[in-house]
């Protein structure tokens, strides 16, 4: 997870929105902690379930601050909208756990990350069906290129689909599914996948 977080952090910029999906214990907060470390923000990142959202400043002028949101206890998109995350959104990277179905209106250009553990199906995780992440309800991004064994050339088409990366940590193996929405993520997804493949242990 740390390796992926480092590669992702290198591609992040102010205004980015990341929606994290996965079962309880899948590693959503762990990923956010590694992202915070890679970005160099201040403060301890923990599950903000009772606070809902926390902002972490960044002492490095060339790197964005981080806003960490846990939408687990929010009932609908209206409650999410009441958080007023649009204010200052362009200056920070916003990471939203349990954000599927709630946070899409925050940005038309976003990256959804579905984390599953060994034996779990990415499409069976809570709110993890890629078909529901498309702006057009009638389209199914899962029908786009899915790398499987990570054929990076598949990412160079006009409409990159979900990309699955396998991260083997000390405790267990996880699949990290990247679902890009919007034009800015096409090139960045390709860069992340290529770098991930280059660092794959022999």
Tab-separated table of C-alpha atoms in Angstrom:
chain	number	residue	atom	x	y	z
A	1	UNK	CA	0.000	0.000	0.000
A	2	UNK	CA	2.853	2.364	0.805
A	3	UNK	CA	4.427	1.862	-2.622
A	4	UNK	CA	1.175	2.668	-4.409
A	5	UNK	CA	0.535	5.683	-2.173
A	6	UNK	CA	3.950	7.103	-2.993
A	7	UNK	CA	3.347	6.760	-6.736
A	8	UNK	CA	-0.124	8.269	-6.434
A	9	UNK	CA	1.079	11.179	-4.295
A	10	UNK	CA	3.633	12.097	-6.955
A	11	UNK	CA	0.750	12.657	-9.388
A	12	UNK	CA	-1.553	14.595	-7.065
A	13	UNK	CA	-2.241	18.294	-7.375
A	14	UNK	CA	-4.446	20.873	-5.702
A	15	UNK	CA	-8.106	20.345	-6.528
A	16	UNK	CA	-7.877	16.571	-6.898
A	17	UNK	CA	-10.692	14.441	-5.467
A	18	UNK	CA	-10.119	10.807	-4.475
A	19	UNK	CA	-13.080	8.596	-3.546
A	20	UNK	CA	-12.073	5.507	-1.548
A	21	UNK	CA	-14.290	2.421	-1.485
A	22	UNK	CA	-13.841	-0.933	0.237
A	23	UNK	CA	-15.100	-3.142	3.027
A	24	UNK	CA	-14.358	-2.295	6.645
A	25	UNK	CA	-10.673	-2.959	7.224
A	26	UNK	CA	-9.809	-2.938	3.523
A	27	UNK	CA	-7.188	-0.252	4.024
A	28	UNK	CA	-8.854	3.050	3.116
A	29	UNK	CA	-7.506	4.943	6.125
A	30	UNK	CA	-4.139	3.206	5.806
A	31	UNK	CA	-3.862	4.418	2.221
A	32	UNK	CA	-4.754	7.945	3.331
A	33	UNK	CA	-2.074	7.811	6.031
A	34	UNK	CA	0.567	6.808	3.493
A	35	UNK	CA	-0.643	9.551	1.138
A	36	UNK	CA	-0.357	12.108	3.930
A	37	UNK	CA	3.202	11.008	4.645
A	38	UNK	CA	4.152	11.139	0.971
A	39	UNK	CA	2.617	14.601	0.581
A	40	UNK	CA	4.321	15.817	3.749
A	41	UNK	CA	1.224	17.240	5.456
A	42	UNK	CA	1.072	17.956	9.180
A	43	UNK	CA	-1.000	16.206	11.833
A	44	UNK	CA	-1.891	12.592	12.450
A	45	UNK	CA	-4.273	11.032	9.964
A	46	UNK	CA	-6.783	8.696	11.593
A	47	UNK	CA	-10.304	7.570	10.841
A	48	UNK	CA	-12.369	10.761	11.211
A	49	UNK	CA	-15.679	8.947	11.661
A	50	UNK	CA	-16.859	11.143	14.522
A	51	UNK	CA	-15.392	14.391	13.184
A	52	UNK	CA	-16.394	13.621	9.559
A	53	UNK	CA	-13.665	15.812	8.043
A	54	UNK	CA	-10.174	16.962	8.986
A	55	UNK	CA	-7.860	19.361	7.167
A	56	UNK	CA	-4.100	18.810	7.221
A	57	UNK	CA	-1.893	21.756	6.316
A	58	UNK	CA	1.226	21.328	4.232
A	59	UNK	CA	4.364	23.264	5.221
A	60	UNK	CA	5.803	22.625	1.757
A	61	UNK	CA	4.696	25.460	-0.515
A	62	UNK	CA	4.953	23.321	-3.644
A	63	UNK	CA	2.662	20.585	-2.287
A	64	UNK	CA	-1.080	20.734	-1.576
A	65	UNK	CA	-2.725	20.310	1.829
A	66	UNK	CA	-4.981	17.317	2.475
A	67	UNK	CA	-8.650	17.176	3.455
A	68	UNK	CA	-9.659	13.745	4.821
A	69	UNK	CA	-13.367	12.928	4.938
A	70	UNK	CA	-15.153	9.853	6.297
A	71	UNK	CA	-18.674	9.789	4.859
A	72	UNK	CA	-19.639	6.492	6.519
A	73	UNK	CA	-22.284	8.066	8.761
A	74	UNK	CA	-23.754	10.374	6.116
A	75	UNK	CA	-27.142	9.316	4.824
A	76	UNK	CA	-27.257	10.948	1.418
A	77	UNK	CA	-25.650	13.403	-0.984
A	78	UNK	CA	-27.509	16.306	0.639
A	79	UNK	CA	-25.802	15.635	3.980
A	80	UNK	CA	-22.478	15.428	2.178
A	81	UNK	CA	-23.182	18.738	0.448
A	82	UNK	CA	-23.844	20.323	3.852
A	83	UNK	CA	-20.149	19.819	4.674
A	84	UNK	CA	-19.400	22.692	2.263
A	85	UNK	CA	-16.248	21.005	1.012
A	86	UNK	CA	-16.401	23.119	-2.131
A	87	UNK	CA	-14.956	25.962	-0.057
A	88	UNK	CA	-11.189	25.777	-0.441
A	89	UNK	CA	-11.516	22.580	-2.474
A	90	UNK	CA	-9.344	23.911	-5.307
A	91	UNK	CA	-6.401	24.410	-2.936
A	92	UNK	CA	-6.293	20.898	-1.449
A	93	UNK	CA	-6.347	17.202	-2.248
A	94	UNK	CA	-9.636	15.839	-0.914
A	95	UNK	CA	-9.772	12.155	0.078
A	96	UNK	CA	-13.239	10.790	0.841
A	97	UNK	CA	-13.763	7.378	2.423
A	98	UNK	CA	-17.178	5.807	1.743
A	99	UNK	CA	-17.817	8.573	-0.783
A	100	UNK	CA	-19.384	6.615	-3.640
A	101	UNK	CA	-22.857	7.890	-4.409
A	102	UNK	CA	-22.273	10.979	-2.243
A	103	UNK	CA	-19.190	12.852	-3.397
A	104	UNK	CA	-19.351	12.711	-7.188
A	105	UNK	CA	-20.803	16.214	-7.445
A	106	UNK	CA	-17.717	17.629	-5.754
A	107	UNK	CA	-15.738	17.272	-8.974
A	108	UNK	CA	-16.389	16.007	-12.490
A	109	UNK	CA	-12.685	15.150	-12.671
A	110	UNK	CA	-11.860	12.594	-10.002
A	111	UNK	CA	-10.277	9.233	-9.217
A	112	UNK	CA	-12.139	6.442	-7.497
A	113	UNK	CA	-10.054	3.816	-5.703
A	114	UNK	CA	-11.638	0.482	-4.766
A	115	UNK	CA	-9.556	-1.585	-2.328
A	116	UNK	CA	-10.246	-5.291	-1.877
A	117	UNK	CA	-8.432	-7.982	0.068
A	118	UNK	CA	-7.490	-11.418	-1.216
A	119	UNK	CA	-10.594	-13.454	-1.971
A	120	UNK	CA	-12.861	-10.416	-2.362
A	121	UNK	CA	-14.375	-9.280	-5.643
A	122	UNK	CA	-13.818	-5.551	-6.387
A	123	UNK	CA	-17.312	-5.389	-7.845
A	124	UNK	CA	-18.805	-6.917	-4.687
A	125	UNK	CA	-17.296	-4.386	-2.279
A	126	UNK	CA	-19.741	-1.831	-0.815
A	127	UNK	CA	-20.720	0.637	-3.555
A	128	UNK	CA	-17.891	-0.729	-5.663
A	129	UNK	CA	-19.691	-1.480	-8.924
A	130	UNK	CA	-17.743	0.513	-11.544
A	131	UNK	CA	-20.883	0.852	-13.657
A	132	UNK	CA	-22.391	3.243	-11.108
A	133	UNK	CA	-19.370	5.552	-11.166
A	134	UNK	CA	-19.930	6.788	-14.710
A	135	UNK	CA	-21.462	10.212	-15.312
A	136	UNK	CA	-23.763	8.539	-17.848
A	137	UNK	CA	-25.850	5.924	-16.002
A	138	UNK	CA	-26.196	4.010	-19.244
A	139	UNK	CA	-22.463	3.538	-19.732
A	140	UNK	CA	-20.366	0.843	-18.099
A	141	UNK	CA	-16.680	1.687	-17.639
A	142	UNK	CA	-16.110	-1.910	-16.606
A	143	UNK	CA	-16.540	-2.740	-20.292
A	144	UNK	CA	-13.456	-0.636	-21.062
A	145	UNK	CA	-9.890	-1.910	-20.900
A	146	UNK	CA	-9.166	-3.815	-17.703
A	147	UNK	CA	-5.448	-4.506	-17.524
A	148	UNK	CA	-5.607	-7.785	-15.618
A	149	UNK	CA	-1.888	-8.499	-15.685
A	150	UNK	CA	-1.265	-4.769	-16.229
A	151	UNK	CA	-0.885	-4.237	-19.965
A	152	UNK	CA	-0.086	-0.529	-19.836
A	153	UNK	CA	-0.752	-0.099	-23.561
A	154	UNK	CA	-4.450	-0.563	-22.822
A	155	UNK	CA	-4.386	2.722	-20.929
A	156	UNK	CA	-3.468	4.764	-23.976
A	157	UNK	CA	-6.893	4.580	-25.620
A	158	UNK	CA	-9.400	7.424	-25.694
A	159	UNK	CA	-11.442	6.082	-22.785
A	160	UNK	CA	-9.320	4.323	-20.175
A	161	UNK	CA	-11.345	1.928	-18.065
A	162	UNK	CA	-10.695	0.504	-14.611
A	163	UNK	CA	-7.096	-0.434	-13.855
A	164	UNK	CA	-6.338	-3.185	-11.329
A	165	UNK	CA	-3.038	-3.172	-9.432
A	166	UNK	CA	-2.049	-5.937	-7.015
A	167	UNK	CA	-0.196	-4.805	-3.889
A	168	UNK	CA	1.352	-7.533	-1.731
A	169	UNK	CA	1.946	-6.161	1.762
A	170	UNK	CA	3.434	-8.021	4.707
A	171	UNK	CA	0.013	-8.842	6.137
A	172	UNK	CA	-1.949	-9.678	2.988
A	173	UNK	CA	-2.443	-9.031	-0.708
A	174	UNK	CA	-4.847	-6.348	-1.872
A	175	UNK	CA	-6.214	-5.373	-5.254
A	176	UNK	CA	-6.374	-1.643	-5.892
A	177	UNK	CA	-8.824	-0.758	-8.647
A	178	UNK	CA	-8.422	2.711	-10.163
A	179	UNK	CA	-11.521	4.167	-11.838
A	180	UNK	CA	-10.723	7.510	-13.507
A	181	UNK	CA	-13.385	10.071	-14.374
A	182	UNK	CA	-12.470	13.186	-16.341
A	183	UNK	CA	-9.656	14.072	-18.754
A	184	UNK	CA	-6.906	14.972	-16.291
A	185	UNK	CA	-6.566	11.422	-14.978
A	186	UNK	CA	-5.886	9.646	-18.285
A	187	UNK	CA	-2.185	10.544	-18.446
A	188	UNK	CA	-1.697	10.260	-14.699
A	189	UNK	CA	-3.245	6.786	-14.538
A	190	UNK	CA	-0.858	5.680	-17.274
A	191	UNK	CA	2.119	7.085	-15.357
A	192	UNK	CA	1.081	5.412	-12.091
A	193	UNK	CA	0.495	2.041	-13.750
A	194	UNK	CA	3.781	2.169	-15.667
A	195	UNK	CA	5.777	3.103	-12.561
A	196	UNK	CA	3.993	0.418	-10.543
A	197	UNK	CA	4.881	-2.204	-13.146
A	198	UNK	CA	8.521	-1.091	-13.198
A	199	UNK	CA	8.751	-1.483	-9.422
A	200	UNK	CA	7.075	-4.896	-9.390
A	201	UNK	CA	9.302	-7.376	-7.527
A	202	UNK	CA	10.921	-9.927	-9.817
